[in-house]
PDB file of C-alpha atoms in Angstrom:
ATOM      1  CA  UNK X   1      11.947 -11.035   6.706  1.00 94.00           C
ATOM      2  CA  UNK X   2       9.991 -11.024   3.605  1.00 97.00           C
ATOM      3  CA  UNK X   3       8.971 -14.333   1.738  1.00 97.00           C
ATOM      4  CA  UNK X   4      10.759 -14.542  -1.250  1.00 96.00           C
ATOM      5  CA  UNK X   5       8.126 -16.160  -3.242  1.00 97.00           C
ATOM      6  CA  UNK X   6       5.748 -13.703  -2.300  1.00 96.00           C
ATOM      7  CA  UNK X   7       8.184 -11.055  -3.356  1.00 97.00           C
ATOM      8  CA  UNK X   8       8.788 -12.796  -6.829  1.00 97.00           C
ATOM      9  CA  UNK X   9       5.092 -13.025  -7.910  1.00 96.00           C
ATOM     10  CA  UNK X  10       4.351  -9.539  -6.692  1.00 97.00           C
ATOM     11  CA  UNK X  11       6.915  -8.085  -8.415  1.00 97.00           C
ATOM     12  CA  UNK X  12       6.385 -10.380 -11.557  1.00 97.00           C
ATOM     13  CA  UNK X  13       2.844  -7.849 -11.852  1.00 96.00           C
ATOM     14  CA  UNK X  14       4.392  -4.976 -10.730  1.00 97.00           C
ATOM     15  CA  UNK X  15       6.849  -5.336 -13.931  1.00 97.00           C
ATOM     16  CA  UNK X  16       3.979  -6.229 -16.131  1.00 96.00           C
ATOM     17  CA  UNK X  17       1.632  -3.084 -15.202  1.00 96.00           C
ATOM     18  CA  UNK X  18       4.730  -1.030 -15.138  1.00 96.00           C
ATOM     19  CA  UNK X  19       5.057  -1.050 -18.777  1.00 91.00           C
ATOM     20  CA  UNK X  20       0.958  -1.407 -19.236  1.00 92.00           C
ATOM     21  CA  UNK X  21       0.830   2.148 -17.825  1.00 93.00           C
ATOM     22  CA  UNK X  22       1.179   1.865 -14.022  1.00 96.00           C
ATOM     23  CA  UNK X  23       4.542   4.356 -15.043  1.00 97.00           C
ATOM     24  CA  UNK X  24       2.422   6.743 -17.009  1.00 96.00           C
ATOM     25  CA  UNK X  25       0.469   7.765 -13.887  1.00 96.00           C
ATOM     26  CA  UNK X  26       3.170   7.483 -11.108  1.00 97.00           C
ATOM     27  CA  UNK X  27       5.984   9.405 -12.841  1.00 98.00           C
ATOM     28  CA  UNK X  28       5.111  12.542 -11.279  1.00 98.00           C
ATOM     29  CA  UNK X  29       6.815  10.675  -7.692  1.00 98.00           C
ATOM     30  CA  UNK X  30      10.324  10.699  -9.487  1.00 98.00           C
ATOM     31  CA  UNK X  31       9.763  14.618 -10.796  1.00 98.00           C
ATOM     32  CA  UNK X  32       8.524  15.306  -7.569  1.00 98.00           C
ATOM     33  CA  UNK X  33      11.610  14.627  -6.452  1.00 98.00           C
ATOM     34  CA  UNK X  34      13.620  16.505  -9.182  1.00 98.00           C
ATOM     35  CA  UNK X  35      11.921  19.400  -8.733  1.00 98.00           C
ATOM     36  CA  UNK X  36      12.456  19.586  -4.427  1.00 98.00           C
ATOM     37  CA  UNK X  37      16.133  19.187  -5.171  1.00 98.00           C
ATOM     38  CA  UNK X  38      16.132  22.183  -7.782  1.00 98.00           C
ATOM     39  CA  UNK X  39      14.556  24.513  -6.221  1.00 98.00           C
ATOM     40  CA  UNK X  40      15.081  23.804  -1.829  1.00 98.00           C
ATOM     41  CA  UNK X  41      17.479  26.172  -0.605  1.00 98.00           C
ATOM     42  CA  UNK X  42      17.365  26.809   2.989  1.00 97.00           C
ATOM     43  CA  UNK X  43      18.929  30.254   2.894  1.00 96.00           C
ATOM     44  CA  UNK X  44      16.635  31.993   0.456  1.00 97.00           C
ATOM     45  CA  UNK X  45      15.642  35.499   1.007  1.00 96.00           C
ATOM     46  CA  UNK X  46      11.654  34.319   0.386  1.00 98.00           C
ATOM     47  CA  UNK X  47      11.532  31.059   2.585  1.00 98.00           C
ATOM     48  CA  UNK X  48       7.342  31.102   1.897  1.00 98.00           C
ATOM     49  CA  UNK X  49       8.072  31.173  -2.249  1.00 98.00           C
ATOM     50  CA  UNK X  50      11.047  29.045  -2.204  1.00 98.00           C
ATOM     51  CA  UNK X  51       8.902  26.228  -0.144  1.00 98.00           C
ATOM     52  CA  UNK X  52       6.359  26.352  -2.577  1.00 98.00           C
ATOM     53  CA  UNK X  53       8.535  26.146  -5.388  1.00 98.00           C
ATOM     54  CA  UNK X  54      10.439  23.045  -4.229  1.00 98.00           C
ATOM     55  CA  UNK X  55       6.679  21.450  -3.261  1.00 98.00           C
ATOM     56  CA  UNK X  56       5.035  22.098  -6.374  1.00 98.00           C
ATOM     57  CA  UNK X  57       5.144  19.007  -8.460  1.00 98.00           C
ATOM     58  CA  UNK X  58       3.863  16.731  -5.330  1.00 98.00           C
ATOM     59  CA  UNK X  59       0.290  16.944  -6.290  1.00 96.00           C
ATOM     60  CA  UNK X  60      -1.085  13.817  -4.271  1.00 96.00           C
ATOM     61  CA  UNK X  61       1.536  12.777  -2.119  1.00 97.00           C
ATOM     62  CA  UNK X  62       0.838  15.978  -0.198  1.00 97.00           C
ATOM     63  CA  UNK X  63      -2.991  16.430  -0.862  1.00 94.00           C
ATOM     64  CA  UNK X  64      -5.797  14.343  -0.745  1.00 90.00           C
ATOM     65  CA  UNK X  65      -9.513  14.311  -0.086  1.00 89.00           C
ATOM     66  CA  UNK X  66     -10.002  16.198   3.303  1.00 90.00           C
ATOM     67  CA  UNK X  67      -6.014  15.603   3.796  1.00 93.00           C
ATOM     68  CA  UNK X  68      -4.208  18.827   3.296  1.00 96.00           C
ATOM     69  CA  UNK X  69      -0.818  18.804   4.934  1.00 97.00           C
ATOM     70  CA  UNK X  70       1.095  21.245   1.833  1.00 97.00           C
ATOM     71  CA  UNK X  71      -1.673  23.784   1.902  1.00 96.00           C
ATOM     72  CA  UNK X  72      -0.578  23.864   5.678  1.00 97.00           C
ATOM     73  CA  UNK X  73       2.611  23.707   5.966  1.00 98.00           C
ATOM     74  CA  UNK X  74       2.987  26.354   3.057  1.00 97.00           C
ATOM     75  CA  UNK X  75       0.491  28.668   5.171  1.00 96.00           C
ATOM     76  CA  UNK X  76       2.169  28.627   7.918  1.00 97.00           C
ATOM     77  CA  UNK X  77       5.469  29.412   6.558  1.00 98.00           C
ATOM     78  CA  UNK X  78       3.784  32.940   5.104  1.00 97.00           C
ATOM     79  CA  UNK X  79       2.563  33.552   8.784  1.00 97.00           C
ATOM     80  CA  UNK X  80       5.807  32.335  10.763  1.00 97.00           C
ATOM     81  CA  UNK X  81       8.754  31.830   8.181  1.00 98.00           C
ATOM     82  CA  UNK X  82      11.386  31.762  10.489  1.00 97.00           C
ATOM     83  CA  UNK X  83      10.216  29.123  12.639  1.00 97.00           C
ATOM     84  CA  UNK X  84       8.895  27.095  10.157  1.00 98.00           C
ATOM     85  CA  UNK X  85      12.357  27.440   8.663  1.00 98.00           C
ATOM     86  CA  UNK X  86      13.796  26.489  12.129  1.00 98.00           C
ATOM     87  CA  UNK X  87      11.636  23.170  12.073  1.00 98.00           C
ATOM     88  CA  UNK X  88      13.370  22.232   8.767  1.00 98.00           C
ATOM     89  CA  UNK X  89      16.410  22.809   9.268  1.00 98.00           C
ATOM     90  CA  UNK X  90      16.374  20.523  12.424  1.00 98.00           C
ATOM     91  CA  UNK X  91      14.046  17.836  10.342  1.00 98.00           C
ATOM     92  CA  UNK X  92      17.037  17.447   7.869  1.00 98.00           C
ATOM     93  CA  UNK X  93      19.723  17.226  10.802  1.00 98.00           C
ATOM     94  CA  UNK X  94      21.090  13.684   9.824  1.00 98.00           C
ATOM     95  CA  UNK X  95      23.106  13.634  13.048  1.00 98.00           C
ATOM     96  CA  UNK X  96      20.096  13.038  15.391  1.00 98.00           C
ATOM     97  CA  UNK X  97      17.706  10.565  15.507  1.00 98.00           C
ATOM     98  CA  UNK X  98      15.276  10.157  12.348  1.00 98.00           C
ATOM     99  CA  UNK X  99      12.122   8.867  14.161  1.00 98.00           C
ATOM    100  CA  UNK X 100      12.980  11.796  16.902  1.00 98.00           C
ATOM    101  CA  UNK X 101      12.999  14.267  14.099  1.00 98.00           C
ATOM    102  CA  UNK X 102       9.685  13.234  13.079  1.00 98.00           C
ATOM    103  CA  UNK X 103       7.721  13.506  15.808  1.00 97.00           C
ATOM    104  CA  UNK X 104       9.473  16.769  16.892  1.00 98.00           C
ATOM    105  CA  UNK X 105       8.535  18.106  13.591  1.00 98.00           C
ATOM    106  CA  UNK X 106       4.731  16.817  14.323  1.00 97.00           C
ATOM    107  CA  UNK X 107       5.199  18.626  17.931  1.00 97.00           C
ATOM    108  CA  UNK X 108       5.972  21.924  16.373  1.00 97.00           C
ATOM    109  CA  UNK X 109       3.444  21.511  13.904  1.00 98.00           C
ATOM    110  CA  UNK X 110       0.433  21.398  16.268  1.00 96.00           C
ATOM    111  CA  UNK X 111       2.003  24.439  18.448  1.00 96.00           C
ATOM    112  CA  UNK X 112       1.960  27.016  14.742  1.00 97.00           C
ATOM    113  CA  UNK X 113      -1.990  25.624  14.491  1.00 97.00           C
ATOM    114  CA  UNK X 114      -2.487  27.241  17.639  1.00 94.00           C
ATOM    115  CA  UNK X 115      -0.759  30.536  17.169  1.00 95.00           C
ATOM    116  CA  UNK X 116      -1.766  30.646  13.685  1.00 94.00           C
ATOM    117  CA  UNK X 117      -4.055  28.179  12.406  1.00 88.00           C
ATOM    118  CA  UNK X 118      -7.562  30.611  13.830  1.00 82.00           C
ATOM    119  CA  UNK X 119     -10.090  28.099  12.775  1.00 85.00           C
ATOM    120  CA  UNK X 120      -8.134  25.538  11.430  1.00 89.00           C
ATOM    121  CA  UNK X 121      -8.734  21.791  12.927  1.00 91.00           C
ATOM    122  CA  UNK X 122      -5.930  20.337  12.099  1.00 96.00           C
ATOM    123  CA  UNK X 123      -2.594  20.921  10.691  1.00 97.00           C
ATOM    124  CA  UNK X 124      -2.134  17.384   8.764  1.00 97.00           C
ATOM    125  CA  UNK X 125       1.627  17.708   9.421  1.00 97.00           C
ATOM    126  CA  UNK X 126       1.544  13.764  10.408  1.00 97.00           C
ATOM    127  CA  UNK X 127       4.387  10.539   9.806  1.00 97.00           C
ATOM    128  CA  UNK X 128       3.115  10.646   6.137  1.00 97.00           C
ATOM    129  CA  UNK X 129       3.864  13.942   5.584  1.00 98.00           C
ATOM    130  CA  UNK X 130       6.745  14.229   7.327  1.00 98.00           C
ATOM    131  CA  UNK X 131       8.399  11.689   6.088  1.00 98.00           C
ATOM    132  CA  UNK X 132       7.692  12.772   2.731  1.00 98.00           C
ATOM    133  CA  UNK X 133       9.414  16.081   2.993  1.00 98.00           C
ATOM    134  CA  UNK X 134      12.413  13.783   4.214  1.00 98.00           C
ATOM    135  CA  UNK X 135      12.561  11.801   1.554  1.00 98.00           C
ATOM    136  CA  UNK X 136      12.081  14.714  -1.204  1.00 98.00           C
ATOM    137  CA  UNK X 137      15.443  16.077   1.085  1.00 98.00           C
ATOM    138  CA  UNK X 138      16.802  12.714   1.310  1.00 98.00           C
ATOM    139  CA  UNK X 139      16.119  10.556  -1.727  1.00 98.00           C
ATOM    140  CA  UNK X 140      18.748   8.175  -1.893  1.00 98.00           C
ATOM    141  CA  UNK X 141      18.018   7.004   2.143  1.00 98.00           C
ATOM    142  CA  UNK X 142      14.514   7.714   2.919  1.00 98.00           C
ATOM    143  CA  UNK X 143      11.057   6.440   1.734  1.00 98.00           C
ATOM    144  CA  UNK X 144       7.240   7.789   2.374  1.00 98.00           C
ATOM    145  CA  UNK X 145       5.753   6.059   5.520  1.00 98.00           C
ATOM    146  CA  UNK X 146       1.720   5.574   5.366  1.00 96.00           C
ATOM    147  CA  UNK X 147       0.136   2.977   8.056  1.00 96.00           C
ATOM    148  CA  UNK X 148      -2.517   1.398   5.517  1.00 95.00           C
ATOM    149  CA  UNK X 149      -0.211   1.351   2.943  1.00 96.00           C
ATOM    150  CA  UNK X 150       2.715  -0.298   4.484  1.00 96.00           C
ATOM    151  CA  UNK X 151       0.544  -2.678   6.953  1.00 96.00           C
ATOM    152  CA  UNK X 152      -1.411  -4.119   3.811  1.00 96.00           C
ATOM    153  CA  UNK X 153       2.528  -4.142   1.894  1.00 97.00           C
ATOM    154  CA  UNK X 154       4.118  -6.564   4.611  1.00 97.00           C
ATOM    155  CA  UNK X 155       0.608  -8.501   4.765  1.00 96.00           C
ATOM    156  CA  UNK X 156       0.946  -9.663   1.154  1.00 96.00           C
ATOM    157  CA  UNK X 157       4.375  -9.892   1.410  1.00 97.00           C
ATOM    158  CA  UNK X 158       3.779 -12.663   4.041  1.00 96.00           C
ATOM    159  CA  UNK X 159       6.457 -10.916   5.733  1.00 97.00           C
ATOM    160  CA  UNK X 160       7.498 -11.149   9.780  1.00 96.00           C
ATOM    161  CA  UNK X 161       7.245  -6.872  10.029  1.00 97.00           C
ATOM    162  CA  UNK X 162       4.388  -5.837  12.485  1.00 96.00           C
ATOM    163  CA  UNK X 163       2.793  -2.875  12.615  1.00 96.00           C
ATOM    164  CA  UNK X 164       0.458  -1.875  15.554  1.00 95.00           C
ATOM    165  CA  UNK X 165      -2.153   1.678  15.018  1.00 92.00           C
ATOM    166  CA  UNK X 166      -1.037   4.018  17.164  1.00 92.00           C
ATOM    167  CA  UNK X 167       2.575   3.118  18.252  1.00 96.00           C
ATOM    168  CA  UNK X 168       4.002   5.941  15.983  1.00 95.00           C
ATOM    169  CA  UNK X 169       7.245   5.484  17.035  1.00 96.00           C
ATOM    170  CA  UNK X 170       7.819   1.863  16.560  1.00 97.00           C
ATOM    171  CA  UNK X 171       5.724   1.646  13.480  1.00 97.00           C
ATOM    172  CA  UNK X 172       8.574   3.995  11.609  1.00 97.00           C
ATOM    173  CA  UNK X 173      11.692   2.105  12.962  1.00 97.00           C
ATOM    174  CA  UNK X 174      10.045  -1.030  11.767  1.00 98.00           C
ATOM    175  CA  UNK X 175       9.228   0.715   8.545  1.00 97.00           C
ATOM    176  CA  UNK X 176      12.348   1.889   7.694  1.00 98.00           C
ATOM    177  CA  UNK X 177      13.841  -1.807   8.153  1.00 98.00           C
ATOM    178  CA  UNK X 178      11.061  -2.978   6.304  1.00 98.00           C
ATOM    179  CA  UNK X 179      11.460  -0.675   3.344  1.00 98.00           C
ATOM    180  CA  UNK X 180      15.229  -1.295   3.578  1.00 98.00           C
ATOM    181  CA  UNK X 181      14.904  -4.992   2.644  1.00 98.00           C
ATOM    182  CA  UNK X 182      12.630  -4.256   0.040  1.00 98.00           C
ATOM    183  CA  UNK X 183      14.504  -1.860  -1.448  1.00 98.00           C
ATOM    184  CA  UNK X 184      17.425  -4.971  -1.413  1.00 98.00           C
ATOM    185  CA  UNK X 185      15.569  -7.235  -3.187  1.00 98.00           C
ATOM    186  CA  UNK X 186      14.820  -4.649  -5.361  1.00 98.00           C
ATOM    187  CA  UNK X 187      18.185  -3.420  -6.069  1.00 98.00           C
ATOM    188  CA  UNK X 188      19.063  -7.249  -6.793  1.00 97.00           C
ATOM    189  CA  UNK X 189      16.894  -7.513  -9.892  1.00 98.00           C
ATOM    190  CA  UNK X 190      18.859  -6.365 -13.190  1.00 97.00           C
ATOM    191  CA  UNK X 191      15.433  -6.541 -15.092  1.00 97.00           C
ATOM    192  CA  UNK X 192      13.618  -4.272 -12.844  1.00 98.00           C
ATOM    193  CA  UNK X 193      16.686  -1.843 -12.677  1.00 97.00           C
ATOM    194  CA  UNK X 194      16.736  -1.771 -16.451  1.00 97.00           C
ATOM    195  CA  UNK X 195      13.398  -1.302 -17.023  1.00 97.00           C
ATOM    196  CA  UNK X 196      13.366   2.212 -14.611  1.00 97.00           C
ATOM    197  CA  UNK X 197      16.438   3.286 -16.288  1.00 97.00           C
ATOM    198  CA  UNK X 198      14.417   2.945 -19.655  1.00 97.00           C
ATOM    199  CA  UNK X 199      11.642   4.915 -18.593  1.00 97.00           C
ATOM    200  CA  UNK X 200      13.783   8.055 -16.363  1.00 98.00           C
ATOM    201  CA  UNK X 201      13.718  11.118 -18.524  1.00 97.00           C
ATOM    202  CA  UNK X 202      15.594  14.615 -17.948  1.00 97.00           C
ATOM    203  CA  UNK X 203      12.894  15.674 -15.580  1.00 97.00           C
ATOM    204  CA  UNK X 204      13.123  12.935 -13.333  1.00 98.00           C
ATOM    205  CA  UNK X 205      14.956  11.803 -10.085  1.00 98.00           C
ATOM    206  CA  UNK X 206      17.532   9.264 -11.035  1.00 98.00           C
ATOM    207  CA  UNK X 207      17.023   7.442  -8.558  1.00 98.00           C
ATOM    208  CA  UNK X 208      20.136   5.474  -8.441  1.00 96.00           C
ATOM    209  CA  UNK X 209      19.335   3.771  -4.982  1.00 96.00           C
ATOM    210  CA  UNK X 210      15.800   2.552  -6.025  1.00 98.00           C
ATOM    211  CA  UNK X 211      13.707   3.915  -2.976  1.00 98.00           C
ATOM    212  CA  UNK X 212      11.648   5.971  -4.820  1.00 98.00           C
ATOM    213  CA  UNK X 213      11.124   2.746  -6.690  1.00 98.00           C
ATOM    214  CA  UNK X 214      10.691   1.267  -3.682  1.00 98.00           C
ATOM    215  CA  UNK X 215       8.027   3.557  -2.672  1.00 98.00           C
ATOM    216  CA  UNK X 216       5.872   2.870  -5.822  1.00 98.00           C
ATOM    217  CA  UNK X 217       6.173  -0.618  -5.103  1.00 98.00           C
ATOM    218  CA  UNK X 218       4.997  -0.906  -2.227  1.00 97.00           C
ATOM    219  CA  UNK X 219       1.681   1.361  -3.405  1.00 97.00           C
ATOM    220  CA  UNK X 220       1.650  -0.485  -5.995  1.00 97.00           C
ATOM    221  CA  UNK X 221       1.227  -3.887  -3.718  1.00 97.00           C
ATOM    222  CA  UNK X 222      -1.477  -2.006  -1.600  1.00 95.00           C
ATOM    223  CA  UNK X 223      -3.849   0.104  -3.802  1.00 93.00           C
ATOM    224  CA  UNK X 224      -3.422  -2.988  -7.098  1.00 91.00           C
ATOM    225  CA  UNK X 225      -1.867  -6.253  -6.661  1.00 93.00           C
ATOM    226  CA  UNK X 226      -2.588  -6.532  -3.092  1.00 74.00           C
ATOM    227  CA  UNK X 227      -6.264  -6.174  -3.596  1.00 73.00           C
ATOM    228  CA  UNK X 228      -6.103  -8.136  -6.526  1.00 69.00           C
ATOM    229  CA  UNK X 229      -4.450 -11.369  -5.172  1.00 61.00           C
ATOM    230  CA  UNK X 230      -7.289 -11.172  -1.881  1.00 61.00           C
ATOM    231  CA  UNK X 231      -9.867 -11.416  -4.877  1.00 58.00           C
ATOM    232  CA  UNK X 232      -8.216 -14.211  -6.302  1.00 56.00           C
ATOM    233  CA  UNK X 233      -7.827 -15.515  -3.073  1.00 55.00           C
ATOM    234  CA  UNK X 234     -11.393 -15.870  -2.171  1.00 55.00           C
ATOM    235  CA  UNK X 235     -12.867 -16.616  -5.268  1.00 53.00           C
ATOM    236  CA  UNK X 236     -10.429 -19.893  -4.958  1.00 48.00           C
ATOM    237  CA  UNK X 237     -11.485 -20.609  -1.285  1.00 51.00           C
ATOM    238  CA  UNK X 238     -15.583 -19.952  -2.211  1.00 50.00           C
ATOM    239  CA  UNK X 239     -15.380 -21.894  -5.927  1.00 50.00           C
ATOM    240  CA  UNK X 240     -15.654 -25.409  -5.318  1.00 41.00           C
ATOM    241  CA  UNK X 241     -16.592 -26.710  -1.613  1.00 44.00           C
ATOM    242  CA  UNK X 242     -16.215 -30.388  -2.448  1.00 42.00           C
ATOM    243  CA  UNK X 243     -18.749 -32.903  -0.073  1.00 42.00           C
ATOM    244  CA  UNK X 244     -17.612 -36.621  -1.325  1.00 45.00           C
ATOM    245  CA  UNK X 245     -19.120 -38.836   0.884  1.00 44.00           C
ATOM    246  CA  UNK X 246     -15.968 -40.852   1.295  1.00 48.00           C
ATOM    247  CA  UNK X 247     -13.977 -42.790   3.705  1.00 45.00           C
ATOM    248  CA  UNK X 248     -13.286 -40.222   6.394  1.00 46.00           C
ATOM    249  CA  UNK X 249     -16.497 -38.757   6.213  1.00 48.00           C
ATOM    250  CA  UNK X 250     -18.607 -42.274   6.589  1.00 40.00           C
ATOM    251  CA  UNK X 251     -16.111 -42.578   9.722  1.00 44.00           C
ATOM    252  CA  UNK X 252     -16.874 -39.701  11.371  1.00 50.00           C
ATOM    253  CA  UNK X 253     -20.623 -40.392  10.849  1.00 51.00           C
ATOM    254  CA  UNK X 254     -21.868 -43.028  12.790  1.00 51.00           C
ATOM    255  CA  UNK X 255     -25.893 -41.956  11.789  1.00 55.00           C
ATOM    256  CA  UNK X 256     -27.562 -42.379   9.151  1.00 55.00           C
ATOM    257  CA  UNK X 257     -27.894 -38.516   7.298  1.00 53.00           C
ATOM    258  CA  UNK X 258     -30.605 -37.241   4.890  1.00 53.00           C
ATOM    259  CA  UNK X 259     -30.324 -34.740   2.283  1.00 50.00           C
ATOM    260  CA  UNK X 260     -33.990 -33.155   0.893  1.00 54.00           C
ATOM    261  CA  UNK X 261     -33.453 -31.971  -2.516  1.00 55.00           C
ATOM    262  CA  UNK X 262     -36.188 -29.642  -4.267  1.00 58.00           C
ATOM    263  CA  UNK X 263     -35.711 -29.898  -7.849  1.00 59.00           C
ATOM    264  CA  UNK X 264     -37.312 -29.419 -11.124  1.00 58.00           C
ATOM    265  CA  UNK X 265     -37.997 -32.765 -12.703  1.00 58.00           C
ATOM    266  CA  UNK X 266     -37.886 -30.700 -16.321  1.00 53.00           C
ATOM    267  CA  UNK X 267     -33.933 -30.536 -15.054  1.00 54.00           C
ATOM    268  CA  UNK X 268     -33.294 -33.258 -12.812  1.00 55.00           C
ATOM    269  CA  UNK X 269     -34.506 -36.855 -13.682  1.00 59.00           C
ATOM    270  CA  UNK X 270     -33.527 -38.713 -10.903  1.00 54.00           C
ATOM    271  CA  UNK X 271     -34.271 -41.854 -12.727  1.00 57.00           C
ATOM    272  CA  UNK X 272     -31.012 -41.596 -14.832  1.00 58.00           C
ATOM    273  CA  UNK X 273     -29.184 -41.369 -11.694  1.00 59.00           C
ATOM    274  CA  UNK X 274     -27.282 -44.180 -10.526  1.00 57.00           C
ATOM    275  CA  UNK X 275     -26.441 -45.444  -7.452  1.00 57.00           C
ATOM    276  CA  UNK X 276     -22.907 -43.692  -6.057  1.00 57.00           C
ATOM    277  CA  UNK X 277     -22.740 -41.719  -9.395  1.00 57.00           C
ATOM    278  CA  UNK X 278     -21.086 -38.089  -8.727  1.00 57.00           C
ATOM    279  CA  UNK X 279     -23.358 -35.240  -9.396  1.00 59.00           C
ATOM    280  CA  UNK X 280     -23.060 -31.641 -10.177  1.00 58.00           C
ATOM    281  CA  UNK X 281     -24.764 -28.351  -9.401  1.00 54.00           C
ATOM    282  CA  UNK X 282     -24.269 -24.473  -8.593  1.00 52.00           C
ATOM    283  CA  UNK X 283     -25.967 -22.777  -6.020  1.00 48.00           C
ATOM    284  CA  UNK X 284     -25.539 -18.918  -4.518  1.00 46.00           C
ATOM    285  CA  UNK X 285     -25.530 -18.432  -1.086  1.00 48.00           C
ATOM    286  CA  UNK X 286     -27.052 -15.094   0.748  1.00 47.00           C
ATOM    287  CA  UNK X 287     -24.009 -13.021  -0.800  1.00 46.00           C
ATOM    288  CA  UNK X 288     -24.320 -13.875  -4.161  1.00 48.00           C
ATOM    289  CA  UNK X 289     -20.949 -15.841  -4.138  1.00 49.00           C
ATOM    290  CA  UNK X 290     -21.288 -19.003  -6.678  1.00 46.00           C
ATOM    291  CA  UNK X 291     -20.450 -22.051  -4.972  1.00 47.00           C
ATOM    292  CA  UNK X 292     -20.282 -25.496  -6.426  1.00 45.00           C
ATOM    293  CA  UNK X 293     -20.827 -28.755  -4.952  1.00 45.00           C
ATOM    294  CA  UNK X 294     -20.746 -32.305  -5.546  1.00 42.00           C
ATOM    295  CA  UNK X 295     -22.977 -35.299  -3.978  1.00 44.00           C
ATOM    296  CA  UNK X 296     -22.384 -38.644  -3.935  1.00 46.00           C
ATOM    297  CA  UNK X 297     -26.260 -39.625  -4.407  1.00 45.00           C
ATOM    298  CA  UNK X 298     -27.678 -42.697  -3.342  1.00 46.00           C
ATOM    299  CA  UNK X 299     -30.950 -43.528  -4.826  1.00 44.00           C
ATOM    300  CA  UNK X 300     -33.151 -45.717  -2.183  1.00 46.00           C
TER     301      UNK X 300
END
């Protein structure tokens, strides 16, 4: 489950950075999308150009520093375009298993870098990438899995989805029922749904179910307000450390305690301080955080 208030505030600054310009530079996702259904046409003559053509417009989602899963996928289907054919074709088979499909896909992948990958080291044909080619296939059902990306997105969501490094399998089942009560909540906010519809032009996805939406969301709540909101977080927890000498404290002290305080008398005149009056002052610690306490002095 996700916590709803959680939900509400993140998506309060996903809606205000939308319109800022968070659209702007993640529009390309939706055409992306467009672009795959346009052109993807598993009978073509020229599998090789036809992949590339339907692939063209994913710029990052498919490329990244030392990540190159496109550039591999698309090399292999010059070398071996029949069998990389074959591997889609069962990929997109909606009447078996989606998680199955995934890692038989990944399977496949690492058996073409060893026929034809020569000095290749890896073929980057992983749950990210797979799972995007699924979704370009299938965008009204399927979203982009990405372990970081979702683990921090159910983190600040404060919801009760796990996610454990290395358990592939289990990772995407919870994933997709993550995503899919995301993608609820999402669909249940007019506002939101109003404000995509504004911004969809003729090149761009429709995106009547909202998971592409959903999709940007969530790397939205990673990469911006996720980060963010742990900022705020620990600037709140390292502001003020309050020592007030009271009740409790005198309680659970049965000893007399001394505080030694070096201080400038051009700043401090302890003569104008009286007895059980609060004072103020800022320190850093060894990490350059501010913190600022208060003292209950008493002047003997």
């Amino acid at each position: 489950m996700i916590d709803k208030k959680a939900f509400s505030d993140a998506l309060a600054n996903y809606k205000k950075d939308f319109v800022a310009g968070w659209w702007a530079d993640e529009k390309f996702k939706w055409e992306a999308v467009k672009c795959f259904q346009d052109n993807w046409n598993i009978d073509a003559e020229d599998f090789s150009e036809m992949l590339k053509r339907s692939l063209a417009k994913t710029y990052g989602l498919l490329a990244s520093m030392n990540n190159f899963p496109r550039q591999m996928i698309e090399g292999f289907a010059e070398k071996a375009p029949d069998k990389v054919k074959i591997m889609f074709i069962a990929l997109f088979d909606e009447s078996n298993d989606v998680v199955e499909r995934i890692l038989d896909f990944k399977e496949q992948s690492e058996q073409l870098l060893k026929e034809y990958g020569y000095d290749a080291k890896n073929h980057y044909q992983n749950e990210n990438s797979i799972s995007t080619y699924l979704w370009l296939m299938y965008p009204d059902k399927y979203y982009i899995y990405k372990f970081g990306e979702i683990k921090s997105c159910a983190e600040v969501l404060k919801s009760s989805y796990k996610f454990k490094k290395g358990a592939y399998a289990d990772n995407l089942r919870t994933f997709y029922s993550f995503y899919d009560e995301l993608c609820t909540n999402l669909q249940s906010d007019a506002e939101m749904k109003k404000l995509l519809a504004d911004n969809l032009t003729e090149d761009c996805y429709p995106d009547k179910g909202m998971r592409t939406l959903t999709i940007d969301f969530g790397f939205y709540i990673s990469r911006q307000y996720g980060k963010k909101a742990k900022e705020e977080e620990q600037e709140e927890q390292e502001e003020i450390v309050s020592i007030t000498g009271d009740e409790a404290d005198v309680a659970a002290n049965t000893e007399k305690q001394y505080w030694w305080l070096n201080a400038n008398p051009k700043v401090w005149s302890f003569s104008d301080i009286h007895i059980g009056e609060k004072v103020e002052w800022t320190f850093y610690n060894s990490s350059g955080n501010k913190r600022r306490i208060f003292k209950n002095w008493l002047i003997v």
